[in-house]
Amino acid sequence: MQTQNPIKVLLADDHPIVMTGFAMSLSNLGIKVLGQARTPQEAFEQYAALLPDVVILDIRFGAELTGLDAARDILATFPDAKIIFLSQFDQDALIKEAYRLGARAFVTKDCDPADLASAVQRAHQGELYFLPQIAERLANLSVRGDESPQSLLSERDLEIFKLMAEGLTNAEIAERLDLSLKTISNVSQAIKEKLGVHRPAYITKLAVKHGLIAP
């Protein structure tokens, strides 16, 4: 690996031991770790301050915001950002959402450090990187078809769905989005029909399953 101009990365994970271990492994493989963030907010702030070549984001932070939220914020301001998701969770829905957002790779926390380094190199070059087991799962998803809320709902409907999942009433959603109660009532009913869920608890469970809100 080239060391004269090492690839510069930002790590974001709320487990210090995990983050330190990966930082040491990447450094040993010639990749420079510019910073380590403990929260999604810190990830965005450090990205803006350091402008790394690649950012490696954990998906779960045990807080309101997730790595997916941090990625959305980073990409909204820096659309050319190269993002790798790192997680111990490898559910199909999270993998799909990660790539839908524009991630370059999704790597599980039990991967070989060399695989993470390869993902960093490929992301830096503007390429996608798939571990064999992740590629297989994505292929299976494509064959089965995608029935996730992200696939079935429009952007506006998805925004309303997330608010429903967070427990807001139709009146509260209408006030939040500055829309009429009748409009929200009609849209929320249509969302329930499209997704085949009607009970609030099931709506919340579905949103958590697909990585739209934190558990």
PDB file of N, CA and C in Angstrom, residues 54-152:
ATOM      1  N   VAL A  54     -12.089   9.388   3.517  1.00  0.00           N
ATOM      2  CA  VAL A  54     -13.123   8.381   3.743  1.00  0.00           C
ATOM      3  C   VAL A  54     -13.588   8.489   5.194  1.00  0.00           C
ATOM      4  N   VAL A  55     -14.884   8.302   5.433  1.00  0.00           N
ATOM      5  CA  VAL A  55     -15.380   8.247   6.808  1.00  0.00           C
ATOM      6  C   VAL A  55     -15.988   6.872   7.051  1.00  0.00           C
ATOM      7  N   ILE A  56     -15.628   6.277   8.191  1.00  0.00           N
ATOM      8  CA  ILE A  56     -16.139   4.959   8.576  1.00  0.00           C
ATOM      9  C   ILE A  56     -17.114   5.170   9.730  1.00  0.00           C
ATOM     10  N   LEU A  57     -18.384   4.883   9.482  1.00  0.00           N
ATOM     11  CA  LEU A  57     -19.448   5.160  10.453  1.00  0.00           C
ATOM     12  C   LEU A  57     -20.043   3.872  11.010  1.00  0.00           C
ATOM     13  N   ASP A  58     -20.126   3.787  12.332  1.00  0.00           N
ATOM     14  CA  ASP A  58     -20.920   2.729  12.930  1.00  0.00           C
ATOM     15  C   ASP A  58     -22.390   3.064  12.662  1.00  0.00           C
ATOM     16  N   ILE A  59     -23.245   2.056  12.603  1.00  0.00           N
ATOM     17  CA  ILE A  59     -24.664   2.341  12.382  1.00  0.00           C
ATOM     18  C   ILE A  59     -25.378   2.629  13.691  1.00  0.00           C
ATOM     19  N   ARG A  60     -25.111   1.846  14.718  1.00  0.00           N
ATOM     20  CA  ARG A  60     -25.801   2.017  16.002  1.00  0.00           C
ATOM     21  C   ARG A  60     -24.924   2.779  16.989  1.00  0.00           C
ATOM     22  N   PHE A  61     -25.477   3.852  17.548  1.00  0.00           N
ATOM     23  CA  PHE A  61     -24.736   4.626  18.544  1.00  0.00           C
ATOM     24  C   PHE A  61     -25.408   4.612  19.907  1.00  0.00           C
ATOM     25  N   GLY A  62     -26.508   3.903  20.059  1.00  0.00           N
ATOM     26  CA  GLY A  62     -27.203   3.871  21.340  1.00  0.00           C
ATOM     27  C   GLY A  62     -27.769   5.218  21.710  1.00  0.00           C
ATOM     28  N   ALA A  63     -28.081   6.041  20.710  1.00  0.00           N
ATOM     29  CA  ALA A  63     -28.631   7.370  20.947  1.00  0.00           C
ATOM     30  C   ALA A  63     -29.789   7.594  19.987  1.00  0.00           C
ATOM     31  N   GLU A  64     -30.351   8.802  20.035  1.00  0.00           N
ATOM     32  CA  GLU A  64     -31.462   9.108  19.140  1.00  0.00           C
ATOM     33  C   GLU A  64     -31.034   9.014  17.679  1.00  0.00           C
ATOM     34  N   LEU A  65     -29.865   9.575  17.387  1.00  0.00           N
ATOM     35  CA  LEU A  65     -29.370   9.572  16.016  1.00  0.00           C
ATOM     36  C   LEU A  65     -28.540   8.322  15.752  1.00  0.00           C
ATOM     37  N   THR A  66     -28.467   7.927  14.493  1.00  0.00           N
ATOM     38  CA  THR A  66     -27.699   6.753  14.095  1.00  0.00           C
ATOM     39  C   THR A  66     -26.628   7.151  13.080  1.00  0.00           C
ATOM     40  N   GLY A  67     -25.823   6.164  12.702  1.00  0.00           N
ATOM     41  CA  GLY A  67     -24.850   6.426  11.662  1.00  0.00           C
ATOM     42  C   GLY A  67     -25.508   6.771  10.336  1.00  0.00           C
ATOM     43  N   LEU A  68     -26.710   6.243  10.111  1.00  0.00           N
ATOM     44  CA  LEU A  68     -27.450   6.584   8.896  1.00  0.00           C
ATOM     45  C   LEU A  68     -27.807   8.067   8.894  1.00  0.00           C
ATOM     46  N   ASP A  69     -28.194   8.593  10.069  1.00  0.00           N
ATOM     47  CA  ASP A  69     -28.500  10.027  10.171  1.00  0.00           C
ATOM     48  C   ASP A  69     -27.245  10.857   9.911  1.00  0.00           C
ATOM     49  N   ALA A  70     -26.125  10.428  10.491  1.00  0.00           N
ATOM     50  CA  ALA A  70     -24.870  11.154  10.284  1.00  0.00           C
ATOM     51  C   ALA A  70     -24.505  11.163   8.801  1.00  0.00           C
ATOM     52  N   ALA A  71     -24.717  10.030   8.135  1.00  0.00           N
ATOM     53  CA  ALA A  71     -24.410   9.943   6.703  1.00  0.00           C
ATOM     54  C   ALA A  71     -25.279  10.905   5.904  1.00  0.00           C
ATOM     55  N   ARG A  72     -26.570  10.969   6.256  1.00  0.00           N
ATOM     56  CA  ARG A  72     -27.472  11.892   5.550  1.00  0.00           C
ATOM     57  C   ARG A  72     -26.997  13.328   5.715  1.00  0.00           C
ATOM     58  N   ASP A  73     -26.596  13.695   6.943  1.00  0.00           N
ATOM     59  CA  ASP A  73     -26.139  15.065   7.197  1.00  0.00           C
ATOM     60  C   ASP A  73     -24.845  15.366   6.433  1.00  0.00           C
ATOM     61  N   ILE A  74     -23.931  14.416   6.472  1.00  0.00           N
ATOM     62  CA  ILE A  74     -22.648  14.619   5.785  1.00  0.00           C
ATOM     63  C   ILE A  74     -22.864  14.758   4.278  1.00  0.00           C
ATOM     64  N   LEU A  75     -23.658  13.861   3.707  1.00  0.00           N
ATOM     65  CA  LEU A  75     -23.871  13.881   2.257  1.00  0.00           C
ATOM     66  C   LEU A  75     -24.671  15.102   1.808  1.00  0.00           C
ATOM     67  N   ALA A  76     -25.524  15.629   2.692  1.00  0.00           N
ATOM     68  CA  ALA A  76     -26.293  16.814   2.341  1.00  0.00           C
ATOM     69  C   ALA A  76     -25.378  18.021   2.156  1.00  0.00           C
ATOM     70  N   THR A  77     -24.291  18.063   2.953  1.00  0.00           N
ATOM     71  CA  THR A  77     -23.343  19.180   2.871  1.00  0.00           C
ATOM     72  C   THR A  77     -22.151  18.865   1.989  1.00  0.00           C
ATOM     73  N   PHE A  78     -21.742  17.589   2.016  1.00  0.00           N
ATOM     74  CA  PHE A  78     -20.573  17.153   1.231  1.00  0.00           C
ATOM     75  C   PHE A  78     -20.995  15.969   0.348  1.00  0.00           C
ATOM     76  N   PRO A  79     -21.665  16.250  -0.772  1.00  0.00           N
ATOM     77  CA  PRO A  79     -22.232  15.167  -1.594  1.00  0.00           C
ATOM     78  C   PRO A  79     -21.206  14.185  -2.152  1.00  0.00           C
ATOM     79  N   ASP A  80     -19.932  14.571  -2.172  1.00  0.00           N
ATOM     80  CA  ASP A  80     -18.890  13.672  -2.688  1.00  0.00           C
ATOM     81  C   ASP A  80     -18.240  12.834  -1.591  1.00  0.00           C
ATOM     82  N   ALA A  81     -18.772  12.921  -0.365  1.00  0.00           N
ATOM     83  CA  ALA A  81     -18.193  12.160   0.754  1.00  0.00           C
ATOM     84  C   ALA A  81     -18.227  10.663   0.456  1.00  0.00           C
ATOM     85  N   LYS A  82     -17.163   9.984   0.838  1.00  0.00           N
ATOM     86  CA  LYS A  82     -17.059   8.542   0.640  1.00  0.00           C
ATOM     87  C   LYS A  82     -17.252   7.865   1.997  1.00  0.00           C
ATOM     88  N   ILE A  83     -18.350   7.139   2.118  1.00  0.00           N
ATOM     89  CA  ILE A  83     -18.776   6.596   3.413  1.00  0.00           C
ATOM     90  C   ILE A  83     -18.741   5.075   3.414  1.00  0.00           C
ATOM     91  N   ILE A  84     -18.175   4.539   4.505  1.00  0.00           N
ATOM     92  CA  ILE A  84     -18.210   3.099   4.762  1.00  0.00           C
ATOM     93  C   ILE A  84     -18.976   2.894   6.066  1.00  0.00           C
ATOM     94  N   PHE A  85     -19.943   1.987   6.052  1.00  0.00           N
ATOM     95  CA  PHE A  85     -20.660   1.664   7.288  1.00  0.00           C
ATOM     96  C   PHE A  85     -20.026   0.449   7.944  1.00  0.00           C
ATOM     97  N   LEU A  86     -19.842   0.561   9.244  1.00  0.00           N
ATOM     98  CA  LEU A  86     -19.260  -0.511  10.055  1.00  0.00           C
ATOM     99  C   LEU A  86     -20.281  -0.880  11.116  1.00  0.00           C
ATOM    100  N   SER A  87     -20.645  -2.146  11.199  1.00  0.00           N
ATOM    101  CA  SER A  87     -21.675  -2.506  12.172  1.00  0.00           C
ATOM    102  C   SER A  87     -21.601  -3.966  12.550  1.00  0.00           C
ATOM    103  N   GLN A  88     -22.059  -4.264  13.760  1.00  0.00           N
ATOM    104  CA  GLN A  88     -22.211  -5.663  14.157  1.00  0.00           C
ATOM    105  C   GLN A  88     -23.568  -6.175  13.678  1.00  0.00           C
ATOM    106  N   PHE A  89     -24.420  -5.254  13.230  1.00  0.00           N
ATOM    107  CA  PHE A  89     -25.719  -5.623  12.683  1.00  0.00           C
ATOM    108  C   PHE A  89     -25.583  -5.795  11.175  1.00  0.00           C
ATOM    109  N   ASP A  90     -26.065  -6.900  10.665  1.00  0.00           N
ATOM    110  CA  ASP A  90     -25.990  -7.091   9.221  1.00  0.00           C
ATOM    111  C   ASP A  90     -27.350  -7.487   8.653  1.00  0.00           C
ATOM    112  N   GLN A  91     -28.424  -6.895   9.241  1.00  0.00           N
ATOM    113  CA  GLN A  91     -29.755  -7.172   8.716  1.00  0.00           C
ATOM    114  C   GLN A  91     -29.875  -6.671   7.286  1.00  0.00           C
ATOM    115  N   ASP A  92     -30.673  -7.375   6.513  1.00  0.00           N
ATOM    116  CA  ASP A  92     -30.877  -7.012   5.113  1.00  0.00           C
ATOM    117  C   ASP A  92     -31.311  -5.555   4.964  1.00  0.00           C
ATOM    118  N   ALA A  93     -32.245  -5.124   5.812  1.00  0.00           N
ATOM    119  CA  ALA A  93     -32.795  -3.771   5.676  1.00  0.00           C
ATOM    120  C   ALA A  93     -31.714  -2.711   5.860  1.00  0.00           C
ATOM    121  N   LEU A  94     -30.817  -2.932   6.826  1.00  0.00           N
ATOM    122  CA  LEU A  94     -29.760  -1.951   7.064  1.00  0.00           C
ATOM    123  C   LEU A  94     -28.772  -1.914   5.909  1.00  0.00           C
ATOM    124  N   ILE A  95     -28.486  -3.079   5.352  1.00  0.00           N
ATOM    125  CA  ILE A  95     -27.573  -3.130   4.208  1.00  0.00           C
ATOM    126  C   ILE A  95     -28.172  -2.360   3.034  1.00  0.00           C
ATOM    127  N   LYS A  96     -29.451  -2.600   2.770  1.00  0.00           N
ATOM    128  CA  LYS A  96     -30.120  -1.912   1.668  1.00  0.00           C
ATOM    129  C   LYS A  96     -30.134  -0.403   1.891  1.00  0.00           C
ATOM    130  N   GLU A  97     -30.460   0.016   3.112  1.00  0.00           N
ATOM    131  CA  GLU A  97     -30.541   1.451   3.391  1.00  0.00           C
ATOM    132  C   GLU A  97     -29.170   2.102   3.284  1.00  0.00           C
ATOM    133  N   ALA A  98     -28.140   1.389   3.736  1.00  0.00           N
ATOM    134  CA  ALA A  98     -26.785   1.938   3.657  1.00  0.00           C
ATOM    135  C   ALA A  98     -26.402   2.235   2.207  1.00  0.00           C
ATOM    136  N   TYR A  99     -26.662   1.290   1.328  1.00  0.00           N
ATOM    137  CA  TYR A  99     -26.315   1.500  -0.079  1.00  0.00           C
ATOM    138  C   TYR A  99     -27.264   2.489  -0.756  1.00  0.00           C
ATOM    139  N   ARG A 100     -28.509   2.525  -0.304  1.00  0.00           N
ATOM    140  CA  ARG A 100     -29.460   3.489  -0.875  1.00  0.00           C
ATOM    141  C   ARG A 100     -28.999   4.915  -0.591  1.00  0.00           C
ATOM    142  N   LEU A 101     -28.408   5.117   0.583  1.00  0.00           N
ATOM    143  CA  LEU A 101     -27.923   6.451   0.949  1.00  0.00           C
ATOM    144  C   LEU A 101     -26.698   6.860   0.139  1.00  0.00           C
ATOM    145  N   GLY A 102     -26.005   5.882  -0.407  1.00  0.00           N
ATOM    146  CA  GLY A 102     -24.802   6.202  -1.177  1.00  0.00           C
ATOM    147  C   GLY A 102     -23.520   5.695  -0.556  1.00  0.00           C
ATOM    148  N   ALA A 103     -23.631   4.745   0.387  1.00  0.00           N
ATOM    149  CA  ALA A 103     -22.428   4.182   1.010  1.00  0.00           C
ATOM    150  C   ALA A 103     -21.596   3.432  -0.019  1.00  0.00           C
ATOM    151  N   ARG A 104     -20.278   3.457   0.191  1.00  0.00           N
ATOM    152  CA  ARG A 104     -19.368   2.738  -0.696  1.00  0.00           C
ATOM    153  C   ARG A 104     -19.164   1.298  -0.254  1.00  0.00           C
ATOM    154  N   ALA A 105     -19.377   1.049   1.045  1.00  0.00           N
ATOM    155  CA  ALA A 105     -19.187  -0.309   1.553  1.00  0.00           C
ATOM    156  C   ALA A 105     -19.937  -0.474   2.862  1.00  0.00           C
ATOM    157  N   PHE A 106     -20.264  -1.707   3.183  1.00  0.00           N
ATOM    158  CA  PHE A 106     -20.861  -2.077   4.459  1.00  0.00           C
ATOM    159  C   PHE A 106     -20.032  -3.235   4.985  1.00  0.00           C
ATOM    160  N   VAL A 107     -19.344  -3.007   6.085  1.00  0.00           N
ATOM    161  CA  VAL A 107     -18.420  -4.004   6.626  1.00  0.00           C
ATOM    162  C   VAL A 107     -18.835  -4.361   8.043  1.00  0.00           C
ATOM    163  N   THR A 108     -18.913  -5.640   8.340  1.00  0.00           N
ATOM    164  CA  THR A 108     -19.290  -6.060   9.686  1.00  0.00           C
ATOM    165  C   THR A 108     -18.088  -5.952  10.629  1.00  0.00           C
ATOM    166  N   LYS A 109     -18.392  -5.778  11.922  1.00  0.00           N
ATOM    167  CA  LYS A 109     -17.327  -5.528  12.901  1.00  0.00           C
ATOM    168  C   LYS A 109     -16.413  -6.726  13.122  1.00  0.00           C
ATOM    169  N   ASP A 110     -16.863  -7.895  12.700  1.00  0.00           N
ATOM    170  CA  ASP A 110     -16.005  -9.075  12.878  1.00  0.00           C
ATOM    171  C   ASP A 110     -15.159  -9.358  11.649  1.00  0.00           C
ATOM    172  N   CYS A 111     -15.095  -8.385  10.731  1.00  0.00           N
ATOM    173  CA  CYS A 111     -14.314  -8.605   9.509  1.00  0.00           C
ATOM    174  C   CYS A 111     -12.818  -8.557   9.809  1.00  0.00           C
ATOM    175  N   ASP A 112     -12.042  -9.100   8.905  1.00  0.00           N
ATOM    176  CA  ASP A 112     -10.592  -9.007   8.993  1.00  0.00           C
ATOM    177  C   ASP A 112     -10.191  -7.547   8.738  1.00  0.00           C
ATOM    178  N   PRO A 113      -9.256  -6.987   9.530  1.00  0.00           N
ATOM    179  CA  PRO A 113      -8.817  -5.604   9.282  1.00  0.00           C
ATOM    180  C   PRO A 113      -8.365  -5.359   7.847  1.00  0.00           C
ATOM    181  N   ALA A 114      -7.827  -6.387   7.209  1.00  0.00           N
ATOM    182  CA  ALA A 114      -7.406  -6.236   5.813  1.00  0.00           C
ATOM    183  C   ALA A 114      -8.602  -5.966   4.906  1.00  0.00           C
ATOM    184  N   ASP A 115      -9.760  -6.561   5.258  1.00  0.00           N
ATOM    185  CA  ASP A 115     -10.971  -6.313   4.475  1.00  0.00           C
ATOM    186  C   ASP A 115     -11.419  -4.861   4.631  1.00  0.00           C
ATOM    187  N   LEU A 116     -11.317  -4.339   5.861  1.00  0.00           N
ATOM    188  CA  LEU A 116     -11.683  -2.937   6.084  1.00  0.00           C
ATOM    189  C   LEU A 116     -10.731  -2.019   5.322  1.00  0.00           C
ATOM    190  N   ALA A 117      -9.442  -2.359   5.335  1.00  0.00           N
ATOM    191  CA  ALA A 117      -8.467  -1.558   4.593  1.00  0.00           C
ATOM    192  C   ALA A 117      -8.761  -1.591   3.098  1.00  0.00           C
ATOM    193  N   SER A 118      -9.160  -2.767   2.586  1.00  0.00           N
ATOM    194  CA  SER A 118      -9.517  -2.881   1.172  1.00  0.00           C
ATOM    195  C   SER A 118     -10.739  -2.021   0.864  1.00  0.00           C
ATOM    196  N   ALA A 119     -11.704  -2.020   1.784  1.00  0.00           N
ATOM    197  CA  ALA A 119     -12.900  -1.201   1.598  1.00  0.00           C
ATOM    198  C   ALA A 119     -12.530   0.277   1.543  1.00  0.00           C
ATOM    199  N   VAL A 120     -11.606   0.689   2.416  1.00  0.00           N
ATOM    200  CA  VAL A 120     -11.154   2.085   2.432  1.00  0.00           C
ATOM    201  C   VAL A 120     -10.488   2.439   1.110  1.00  0.00           C
ATOM    202  N   GLN A 121      -9.604   1.576   0.639  1.00  0.00           N
ATOM    203  CA  GLN A 121      -8.914   1.824  -0.628  1.00  0.00           C
ATOM    204  C   GLN A 121      -9.895   1.948  -1.788  1.00  0.00           C
ATOM    205  N   ARG A 122     -10.850   1.018  -1.853  1.00  0.00           N
ATOM    206  CA  ARG A 122     -11.811   1.022  -2.964  1.00  0.00           C
ATOM    207  C   ARG A 122     -12.724   2.241  -2.878  1.00  0.00           C
ATOM    208  N   ALA A 123     -13.167   2.578  -1.665  1.00  0.00           N
ATOM    209  CA  ALA A 123     -14.028   3.753  -1.499  1.00  0.00           C
ATOM    210  C   ALA A 123     -13.293   5.019  -1.919  1.00  0.00           C
ATOM    211  N   HIS A 124     -12.022   5.095  -1.536  1.00  0.00           N
ATOM    212  CA  HIS A 124     -11.212   6.265  -1.891  1.00  0.00           C
ATOM    213  C   HIS A 124     -11.102   6.415  -3.402  1.00  0.00           C
ATOM    214  N   GLN A 125     -11.121   5.298  -4.103  1.00  0.00           N
ATOM    215  CA  GLN A 125     -11.034   5.313  -5.560  1.00  0.00           C
ATOM    216  C   GLN A 125     -12.394   5.512  -6.222  1.00  0.00           C
ATOM    217  N   GLY A 126     -13.427   5.679  -5.381  1.00  0.00           N
ATOM    218  CA  GLY A 126     -14.764   5.901  -5.916  1.00  0.00           C
ATOM    219  C   GLY A 126     -15.493   4.638  -6.306  1.00  0.00           C
ATOM    220  N   GLU A 127     -15.008   3.503  -5.798  1.00  0.00           N
ATOM    221  CA  GLU A 127     -15.613   2.218  -6.146  1.00  0.00           C
ATOM    222  C   GLU A 127     -16.424   1.668  -4.972  1.00  0.00           C
ATOM    223  N   LEU A 128     -17.280   0.700  -5.270  1.00  0.00           N
ATOM    224  CA  LEU A 128     -18.012  -0.014  -4.233  1.00  0.00           C
ATOM    225  C   LEU A 128     -17.200  -1.223  -3.793  1.00  0.00           C
ATOM    226  N   TYR A 129     -17.408  -1.620  -2.526  1.00  0.00           N
ATOM    227  CA  TYR A 129     -16.704  -2.798  -2.027  1.00  0.00           C
ATOM    228  C   TYR A 129     -17.712  -3.686  -1.305  1.00  0.00           C
ATOM    229  N   PHE A 130     -17.801  -4.920  -1.735  1.00  0.00           N
ATOM    230  CA  PHE A 130     -18.736  -5.861  -1.134  1.00  0.00           C
ATOM    231  C   PHE A 130     -17.976  -7.049  -0.548  1.00  0.00           C
ATOM    232  N   LEU A 131     -18.175  -7.310   0.741  1.00  0.00           N
ATOM    233  CA  LEU A 131     -17.734  -8.597   1.264  1.00  0.00           C
ATOM    234  C   LEU A 131     -18.595  -9.659   0.595  1.00  0.00           C
ATOM    235  N   PRO A 132     -18.066 -10.851   0.356  1.00  0.00           N
ATOM    236  CA  PRO A 132     -18.832 -11.880  -0.363  1.00  0.00           C
ATOM    237  C   PRO A 132     -20.208 -12.143   0.248  1.00  0.00           C
ATOM    238  N   GLN A 133     -20.288 -12.217   1.585  1.00  0.00           N
ATOM    239  CA  GLN A 133     -21.577 -12.523   2.204  1.00  0.00           C
ATOM    240  C   GLN A 133     -22.562 -11.363   2.061  1.00  0.00           C
ATOM    241  N   ILE A 134     -22.053 -10.126   2.032  1.00  0.00           N
ATOM    242  CA  ILE A 134     -22.927  -8.964   1.844  1.00  0.00           C
ATOM    243  C   ILE A 134     -23.420  -8.922   0.400  1.00  0.00           C
ATOM    244  N   ALA A 135     -22.545  -9.190  -0.532  1.00  0.00           N
ATOM    245  CA  ALA A 135     -22.923  -9.197  -1.944  1.00  0.00           C
ATOM    246  C   ALA A 135     -24.013 -10.240  -2.202  1.00  0.00           C
ATOM    247  N   GLU A 136     -23.863 -11.402  -1.565  1.00  0.00           N
ATOM    248  CA  GLU A 136     -24.846 -12.466  -1.745  1.00  0.00           C
ATOM    249  C   GLU A 136     -26.209 -12.052  -1.210  1.00  0.00           C
ATOM    250  N   ARG A 137     -26.200 -11.376  -0.054  1.00  0.00           N
ATOM    251  CA  ARG A 137     -27.480 -10.961   0.535  1.00  0.00           C
ATOM    252  C   ARG A 137     -28.149  -9.884  -0.307  1.00  0.00           C
ATOM    253  N   LEU A 138     -27.358  -8.964  -0.849  1.00  0.00           N
ATOM    254  CA  LEU A 138     -27.922  -7.938  -1.722  1.00  0.00           C
ATOM    255  C   LEU A 138     -28.500  -8.563  -2.992  1.00  0.00           C
ATOM    256  N   ALA A 139     -27.817  -9.556  -3.518  1.00  0.00           N
ATOM    257  CA  ALA A 139     -28.311 -10.240  -4.708  1.00  0.00           C
ATOM    258  C   ALA A 139     -29.628 -10.950  -4.416  1.00  0.00           C
ATOM    259  N   ASN A 140     -29.713 -11.583  -3.255  1.00  0.00           N
ATOM    260  CA  ASN A 140     -30.947 -12.269  -2.871  1.00  0.00           C
ATOM    261  C   ASN A 140     -32.093 -11.287  -2.695  1.00  0.00           C
ATOM    262  N   LEU A 141     -31.779 -10.124  -2.138  1.00  0.00           N
ATOM    263  CA  LEU A 141     -32.803  -9.097  -1.969  1.00  0.00           C
ATOM    264  C   LEU A 141     -33.347  -8.647  -3.315  1.00  0.00           C
ATOM    265  N   SER A 142     -32.458  -8.499  -4.286  1.00  0.00           N
ATOM    266  CA  SER A 142     -32.867  -8.057  -5.615  1.00  0.00           C
ATOM    267  C   SER A 142     -33.775  -9.092  -6.269  1.00  0.00           C
ATOM    268  N   VAL A 143     -33.460 -10.365  -6.041  1.00  0.00           N
ATOM    269  CA  VAL A 143     -34.267 -11.436  -6.618  1.00  0.00           C
ATOM    270  C   VAL A 143     -35.639 -11.477  -5.963  1.00  0.00           C
ATOM    271  N   ARG A 144     -35.687 -11.336  -4.633  1.00  0.00           N
ATOM    272  CA  ARG A 144     -36.955 -11.416  -3.909  1.00  0.00           C
ATOM    273  C   ARG A 144     -37.808 -10.179  -4.119  1.00  0.00           C
ATOM    274  N   GLY A 145     -37.157  -9.061  -4.398  1.00  0.00           N
ATOM    275  CA  GLY A 145     -37.899  -7.814  -4.483  1.00  0.00           C
ATOM    276  C   GLY A 145     -37.827  -7.077  -3.157  1.00  0.00           C
ATOM    277  N   ASP A 146     -37.912  -5.780  -3.221  1.00  0.00           N
ATOM    278  CA  ASP A 146     -37.767  -4.949  -2.034  1.00  0.00           C
ATOM    279  C   ASP A 146     -39.139  -4.463  -1.580  1.00  0.00           C
ATOM    280  N   GLU A 147     -39.548  -4.870  -0.393  1.00  0.00           N
ATOM    281  CA  GLU A 147     -40.834  -4.447   0.153  1.00  0.00           C
ATOM    282  C   GLU A 147     -40.625  -3.547   1.367  1.00  0.00           C
ATOM    283  N   SER A 148     -39.497  -2.862   1.414  1.00  0.00           N
ATOM    284  CA  SER A 148     -39.216  -1.965   2.527  1.00  0.00           C
ATOM    285  C   SER A 148     -40.013  -0.678   2.377  1.00  0.00           C
ATOM    286  N   PRO A 149     -40.234   0.062   3.485  1.00  0.00           N
ATOM    287  CA  PRO A 149     -40.895   1.372   3.381  1.00  0.00           C
ATOM    288  C   PRO A 149     -40.160   2.304   2.427  1.00  0.00           C
ATOM    289  N   GLN A 150     -38.814   2.229   2.428  1.00  0.00           N
ATOM    290  CA  GLN A 150     -38.025   3.101   1.550  1.00  0.00           C
ATOM    291  C   GLN A 150     -38.348   2.850   0.082  1.00  0.00           C
ATOM    292  N   SER A 151     -38.694   1.611  -0.245  1.00  0.00           N
ATOM    293  CA  SER A 151     -38.992   1.268  -1.630  1.00  0.00           C
ATOM    294  C   SER A 151     -40.441   1.572  -1.998  1.00  0.00           C
ATOM    295  N   LEU A 152     -41.348   1.353  -1.051  1.00  0.00           N
ATOM    296  CA  LEU A 152     -42.773   1.460  -1.348  1.00  0.00           C
ATOM    297  C   LEU A 152     -43.346   2.862  -1.189  1.00  0.00           C
TER     298      LEU A 152
END
